[in-house]
Structure formats: structure tokens, C-alpha cells
mmCIF file of C-alpha atoms in Angstrom:
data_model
loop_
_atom_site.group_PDB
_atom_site.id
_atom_site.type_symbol
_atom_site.label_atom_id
_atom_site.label_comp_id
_atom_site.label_asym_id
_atom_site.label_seq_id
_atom_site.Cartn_x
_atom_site.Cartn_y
_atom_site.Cartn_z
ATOM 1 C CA UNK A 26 -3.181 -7.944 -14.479
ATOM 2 C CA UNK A 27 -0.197 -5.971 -13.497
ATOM 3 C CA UNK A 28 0.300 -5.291 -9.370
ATOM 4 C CA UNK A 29 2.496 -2.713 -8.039
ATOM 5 C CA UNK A 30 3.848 -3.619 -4.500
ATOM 6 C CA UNK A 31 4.719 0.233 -2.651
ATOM 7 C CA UNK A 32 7.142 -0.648 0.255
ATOM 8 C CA UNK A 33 8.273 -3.929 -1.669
ATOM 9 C CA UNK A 34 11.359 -4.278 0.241
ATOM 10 C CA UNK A 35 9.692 -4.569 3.820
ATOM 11 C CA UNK A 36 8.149 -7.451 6.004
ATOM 12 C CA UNK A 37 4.753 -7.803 4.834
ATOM 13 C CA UNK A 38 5.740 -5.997 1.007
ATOM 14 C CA UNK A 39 8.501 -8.674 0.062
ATOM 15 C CA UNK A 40 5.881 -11.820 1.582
ATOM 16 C CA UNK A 41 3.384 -9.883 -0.883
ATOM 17 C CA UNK A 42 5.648 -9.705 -3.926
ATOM 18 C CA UNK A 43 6.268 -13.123 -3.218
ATOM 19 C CA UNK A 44 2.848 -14.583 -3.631
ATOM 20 C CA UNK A 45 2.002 -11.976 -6.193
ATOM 21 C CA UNK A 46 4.835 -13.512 -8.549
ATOM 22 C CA UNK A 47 3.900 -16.943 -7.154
ATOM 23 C CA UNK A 48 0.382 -16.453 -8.085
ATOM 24 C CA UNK A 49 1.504 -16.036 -11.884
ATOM 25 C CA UNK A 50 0.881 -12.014 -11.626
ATOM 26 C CA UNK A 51 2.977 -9.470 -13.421
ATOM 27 C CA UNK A 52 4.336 -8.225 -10.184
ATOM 28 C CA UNK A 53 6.282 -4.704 -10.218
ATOM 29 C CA UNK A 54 7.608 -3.340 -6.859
ATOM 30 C CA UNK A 55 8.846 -0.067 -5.083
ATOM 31 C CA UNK A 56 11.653 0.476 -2.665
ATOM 32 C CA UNK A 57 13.243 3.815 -0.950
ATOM 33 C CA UNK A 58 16.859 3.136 -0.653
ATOM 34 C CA UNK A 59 17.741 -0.396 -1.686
ATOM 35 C CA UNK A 60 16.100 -2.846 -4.608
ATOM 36 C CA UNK A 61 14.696 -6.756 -3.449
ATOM 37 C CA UNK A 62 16.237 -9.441 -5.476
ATOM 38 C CA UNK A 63 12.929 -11.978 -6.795
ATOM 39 C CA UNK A 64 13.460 -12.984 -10.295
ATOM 40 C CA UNK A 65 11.176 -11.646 -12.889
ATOM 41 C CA UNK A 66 10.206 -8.350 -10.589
ATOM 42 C CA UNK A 67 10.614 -4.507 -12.148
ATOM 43 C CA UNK A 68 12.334 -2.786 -9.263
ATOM 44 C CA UNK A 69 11.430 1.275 -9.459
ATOM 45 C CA UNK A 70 12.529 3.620 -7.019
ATOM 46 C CA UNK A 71 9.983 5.448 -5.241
ATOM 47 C CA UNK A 72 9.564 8.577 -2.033
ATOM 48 C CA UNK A 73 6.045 8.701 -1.495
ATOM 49 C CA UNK A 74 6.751 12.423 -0.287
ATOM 50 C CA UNK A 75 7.823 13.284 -4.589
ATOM 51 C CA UNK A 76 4.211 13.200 -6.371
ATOM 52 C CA UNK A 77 6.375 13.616 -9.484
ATOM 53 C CA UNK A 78 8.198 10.461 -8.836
ATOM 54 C CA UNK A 79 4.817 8.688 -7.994
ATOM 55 C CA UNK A 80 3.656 9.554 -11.568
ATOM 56 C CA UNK A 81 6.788 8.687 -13.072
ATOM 57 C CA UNK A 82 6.360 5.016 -11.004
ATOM 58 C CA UNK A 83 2.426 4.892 -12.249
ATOM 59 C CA UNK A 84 3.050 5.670 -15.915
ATOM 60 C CA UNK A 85 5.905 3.504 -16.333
ATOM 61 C CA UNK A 86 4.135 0.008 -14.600
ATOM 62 C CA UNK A 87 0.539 1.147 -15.587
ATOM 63 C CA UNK A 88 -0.659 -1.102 -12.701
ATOM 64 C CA UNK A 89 -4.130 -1.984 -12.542
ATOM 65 C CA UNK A 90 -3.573 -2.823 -8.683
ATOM 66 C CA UNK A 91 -1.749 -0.860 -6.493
ATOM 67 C CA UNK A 92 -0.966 -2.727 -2.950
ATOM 68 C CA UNK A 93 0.350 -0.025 -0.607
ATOM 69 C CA UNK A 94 2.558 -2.043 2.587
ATOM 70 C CA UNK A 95 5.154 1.064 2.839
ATOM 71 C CA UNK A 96 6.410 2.518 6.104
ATOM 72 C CA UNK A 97 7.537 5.359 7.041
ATOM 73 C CA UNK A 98 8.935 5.225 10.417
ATOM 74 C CA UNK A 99 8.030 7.951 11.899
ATOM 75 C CA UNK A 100 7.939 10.390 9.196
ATOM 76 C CA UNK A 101 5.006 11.688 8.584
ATOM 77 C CA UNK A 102 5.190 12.950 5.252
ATOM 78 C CA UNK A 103 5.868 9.354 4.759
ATOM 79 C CA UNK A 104 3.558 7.453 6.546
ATOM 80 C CA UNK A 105 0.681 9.791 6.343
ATOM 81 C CA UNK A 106 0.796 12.441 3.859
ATOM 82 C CA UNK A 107 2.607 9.610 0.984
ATOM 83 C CA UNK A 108 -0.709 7.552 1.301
ATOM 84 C CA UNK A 109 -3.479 10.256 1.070
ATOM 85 C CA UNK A 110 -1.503 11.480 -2.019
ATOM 86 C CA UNK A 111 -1.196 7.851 -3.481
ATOM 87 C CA UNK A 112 -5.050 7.709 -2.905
ATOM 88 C CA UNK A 113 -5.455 10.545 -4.578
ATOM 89 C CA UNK A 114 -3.536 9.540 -7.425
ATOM 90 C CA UNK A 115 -4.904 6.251 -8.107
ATOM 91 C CA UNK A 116 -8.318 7.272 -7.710
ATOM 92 C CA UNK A 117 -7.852 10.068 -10.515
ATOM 93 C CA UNK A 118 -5.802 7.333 -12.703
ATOM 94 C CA UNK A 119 -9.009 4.389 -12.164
ATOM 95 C CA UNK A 120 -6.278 2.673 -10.616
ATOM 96 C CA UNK A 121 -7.581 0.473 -7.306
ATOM 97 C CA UNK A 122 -5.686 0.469 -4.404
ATOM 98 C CA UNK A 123 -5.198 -1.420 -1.705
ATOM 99 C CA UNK A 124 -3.720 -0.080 1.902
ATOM 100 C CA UNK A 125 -2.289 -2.412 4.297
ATOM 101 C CA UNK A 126 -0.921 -1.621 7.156
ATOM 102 C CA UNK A 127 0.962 -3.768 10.484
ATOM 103 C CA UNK A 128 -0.422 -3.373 13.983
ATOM 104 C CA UNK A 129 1.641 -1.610 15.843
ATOM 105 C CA UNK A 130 -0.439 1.103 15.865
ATOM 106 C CA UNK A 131 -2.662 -0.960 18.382
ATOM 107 C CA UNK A 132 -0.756 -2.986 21.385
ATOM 108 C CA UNK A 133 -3.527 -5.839 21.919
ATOM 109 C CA UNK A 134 -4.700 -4.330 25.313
ATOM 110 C CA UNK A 135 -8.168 -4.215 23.928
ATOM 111 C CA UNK A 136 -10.287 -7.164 23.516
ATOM 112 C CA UNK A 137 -10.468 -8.583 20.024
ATOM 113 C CA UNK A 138 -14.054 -8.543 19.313
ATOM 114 C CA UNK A 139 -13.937 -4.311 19.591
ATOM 115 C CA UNK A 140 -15.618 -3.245 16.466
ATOM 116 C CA UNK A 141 -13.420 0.071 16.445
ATOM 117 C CA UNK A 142 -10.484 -0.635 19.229
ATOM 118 C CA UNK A 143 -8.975 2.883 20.238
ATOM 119 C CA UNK A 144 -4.933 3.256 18.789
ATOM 120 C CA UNK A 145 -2.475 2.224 21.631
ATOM 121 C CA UNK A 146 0.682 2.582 19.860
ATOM 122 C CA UNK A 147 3.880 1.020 21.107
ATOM 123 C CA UNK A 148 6.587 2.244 18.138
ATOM 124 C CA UNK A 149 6.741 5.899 17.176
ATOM 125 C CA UNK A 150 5.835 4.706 13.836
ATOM 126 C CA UNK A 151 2.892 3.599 15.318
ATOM 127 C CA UNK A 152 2.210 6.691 16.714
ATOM 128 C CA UNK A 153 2.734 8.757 13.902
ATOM 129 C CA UNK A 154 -0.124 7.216 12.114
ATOM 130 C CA UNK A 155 -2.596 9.273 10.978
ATOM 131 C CA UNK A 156 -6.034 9.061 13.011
ATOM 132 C CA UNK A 157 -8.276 6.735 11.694
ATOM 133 C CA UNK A 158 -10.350 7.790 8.715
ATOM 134 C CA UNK A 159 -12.968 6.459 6.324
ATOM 135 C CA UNK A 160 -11.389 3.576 3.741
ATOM 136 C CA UNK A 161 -9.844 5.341 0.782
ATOM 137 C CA UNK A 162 -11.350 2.762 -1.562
ATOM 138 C CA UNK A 163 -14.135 4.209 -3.214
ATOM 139 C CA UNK A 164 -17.260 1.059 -4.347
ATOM 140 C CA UNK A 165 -16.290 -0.839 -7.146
ATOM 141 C CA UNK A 166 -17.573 -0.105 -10.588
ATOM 142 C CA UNK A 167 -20.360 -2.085 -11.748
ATOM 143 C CA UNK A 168 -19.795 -5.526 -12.707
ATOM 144 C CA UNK A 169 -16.451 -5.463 -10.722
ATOM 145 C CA UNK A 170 -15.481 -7.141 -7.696
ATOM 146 C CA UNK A 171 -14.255 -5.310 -4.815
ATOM 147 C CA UNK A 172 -12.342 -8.580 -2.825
ATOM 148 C CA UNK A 173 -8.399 -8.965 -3.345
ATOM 149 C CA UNK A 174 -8.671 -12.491 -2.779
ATOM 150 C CA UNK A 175 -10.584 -12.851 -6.492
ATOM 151 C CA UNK A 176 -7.252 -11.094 -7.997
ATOM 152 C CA UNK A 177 -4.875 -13.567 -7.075
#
């Protein structure tokens, strides 16, 4: 199984590529402005806000898991509109997709047994998050199972 890592080069992207290529995975990766350096990764350039590059990215790995741990800052063609259209994309391709995010869109004021805790952001990337929306993951197919952990 290949995995793409989006946002490779970040704080929870290069911990993921890690145990992705420590897990025996064909591991490709995506950064904006500067390639990681782990052996045995494919390094491919990627703006989430360029659908054309996205395809380019997509038909070159042919992942069959997509990990999404970019950032954006506070750019929201970045941080919000990038995602929806990677969504998108994978959906259409059969491709799953996984979207992780940090928590700095909530500051821990709320208790941690809230079901649904309201967004307290304390970066302006945090605040430029979209609003919270139903998971983009549609139900595996038949006969496939929807947990990460059985992938690696």
C-alpha cells in the first residue's frame, strides 16, 4: 500500500512519514517550499490552492491512502478551501483520505468529556479554520475496513 503524507514537512506530517516508512509502507510525501530529508521517501511539491498540481501529485504516487496533516497558516485557500478540494478529489479517484488536524483551533477551556466542544482558537491559523462540518470520509466499501490503525 502506497501513503501520501500532504504537509510532510510539518510537526505532526514528518512524525507521520516517519512511522509510515518505519511501518514498512511505501511512504510518498508533499511539501510547499522546502523537501524533508528520510531515506527512501518521494518528495513532490504540492499548493493545495493548484487542483492541477494536486492531480499531477495523485497520478504520479497513485496512493491508495492519502493522510492530509498540512497547514496553512492563516490562509484560507490553504487551510480550508485546499482540503474540501483534496476531498473532492480523492473521493472521485476511490482514493481514502484521512484529515488530521492540531488543536489549536480549541484552547482547552472546555471540559474534556464535551461531545462537540465549541472552537476557542488561540493562533490565527486556528481561527481561520473552517467551521466544523460533517467528516469528509464517506463509509467504507464492503468488505473494507474503515480504521487507520489496521493500515499500518
Amino acid at each position: 500500500m502506497t501513503i501520501l503524507i500532504i504537509g510532510a514537512t510539518g510537526f505532526l506530517g514528518s512524525e507521520l512519514v516517519r512511522q509510515g516508512c518505519s511501518a514498512g509502507r511505501a511512504t510518498a510525501a508533499t511539501f510547499r517550499s522546502c523537501p524533508g530529508n528520510v531515506p527512501g521517501v518521494l518528495w513532490h511539491h504540492l499548493d493545495l490552492r493548484d487542483p492541477l498540481q494536486l492531480d499531477a501529485v495523485l497520478d504520479a504516487v497513485a496512493p491508495e491512502l492519502v493522510i492530509n496533516a498540512s497547514s496553512g497558516e492563516a490562509d484560507w485557500a490553504t487551510t480550508a478551501d485546499g482540503p474540501v478540494r483534496l476531498a473532492a478529489t480523492t473521493a472521485r479517484r476511490g482514493i481514502r483520505l484521512v484529515h488530521v488536524s492540531s488543536d489549536s483551533v480549541f484552547s482547552g477551556a472546555d471540559s474534556p468529556t464535551t461531545r462537540r466542544p465549541c472552537p476557542t482558537p488561540v493562533t490565527p491559523y486556528g481561527a481561520r479554520r473552517p467551521p466544523p462540518r460533517p467528516p469528509s470520509v464517506s463509509p467504507p466499501r464492503r468488505g473494507r475496513r474503515p480504521h487507520l490503525a489496521d493500515h499500518w
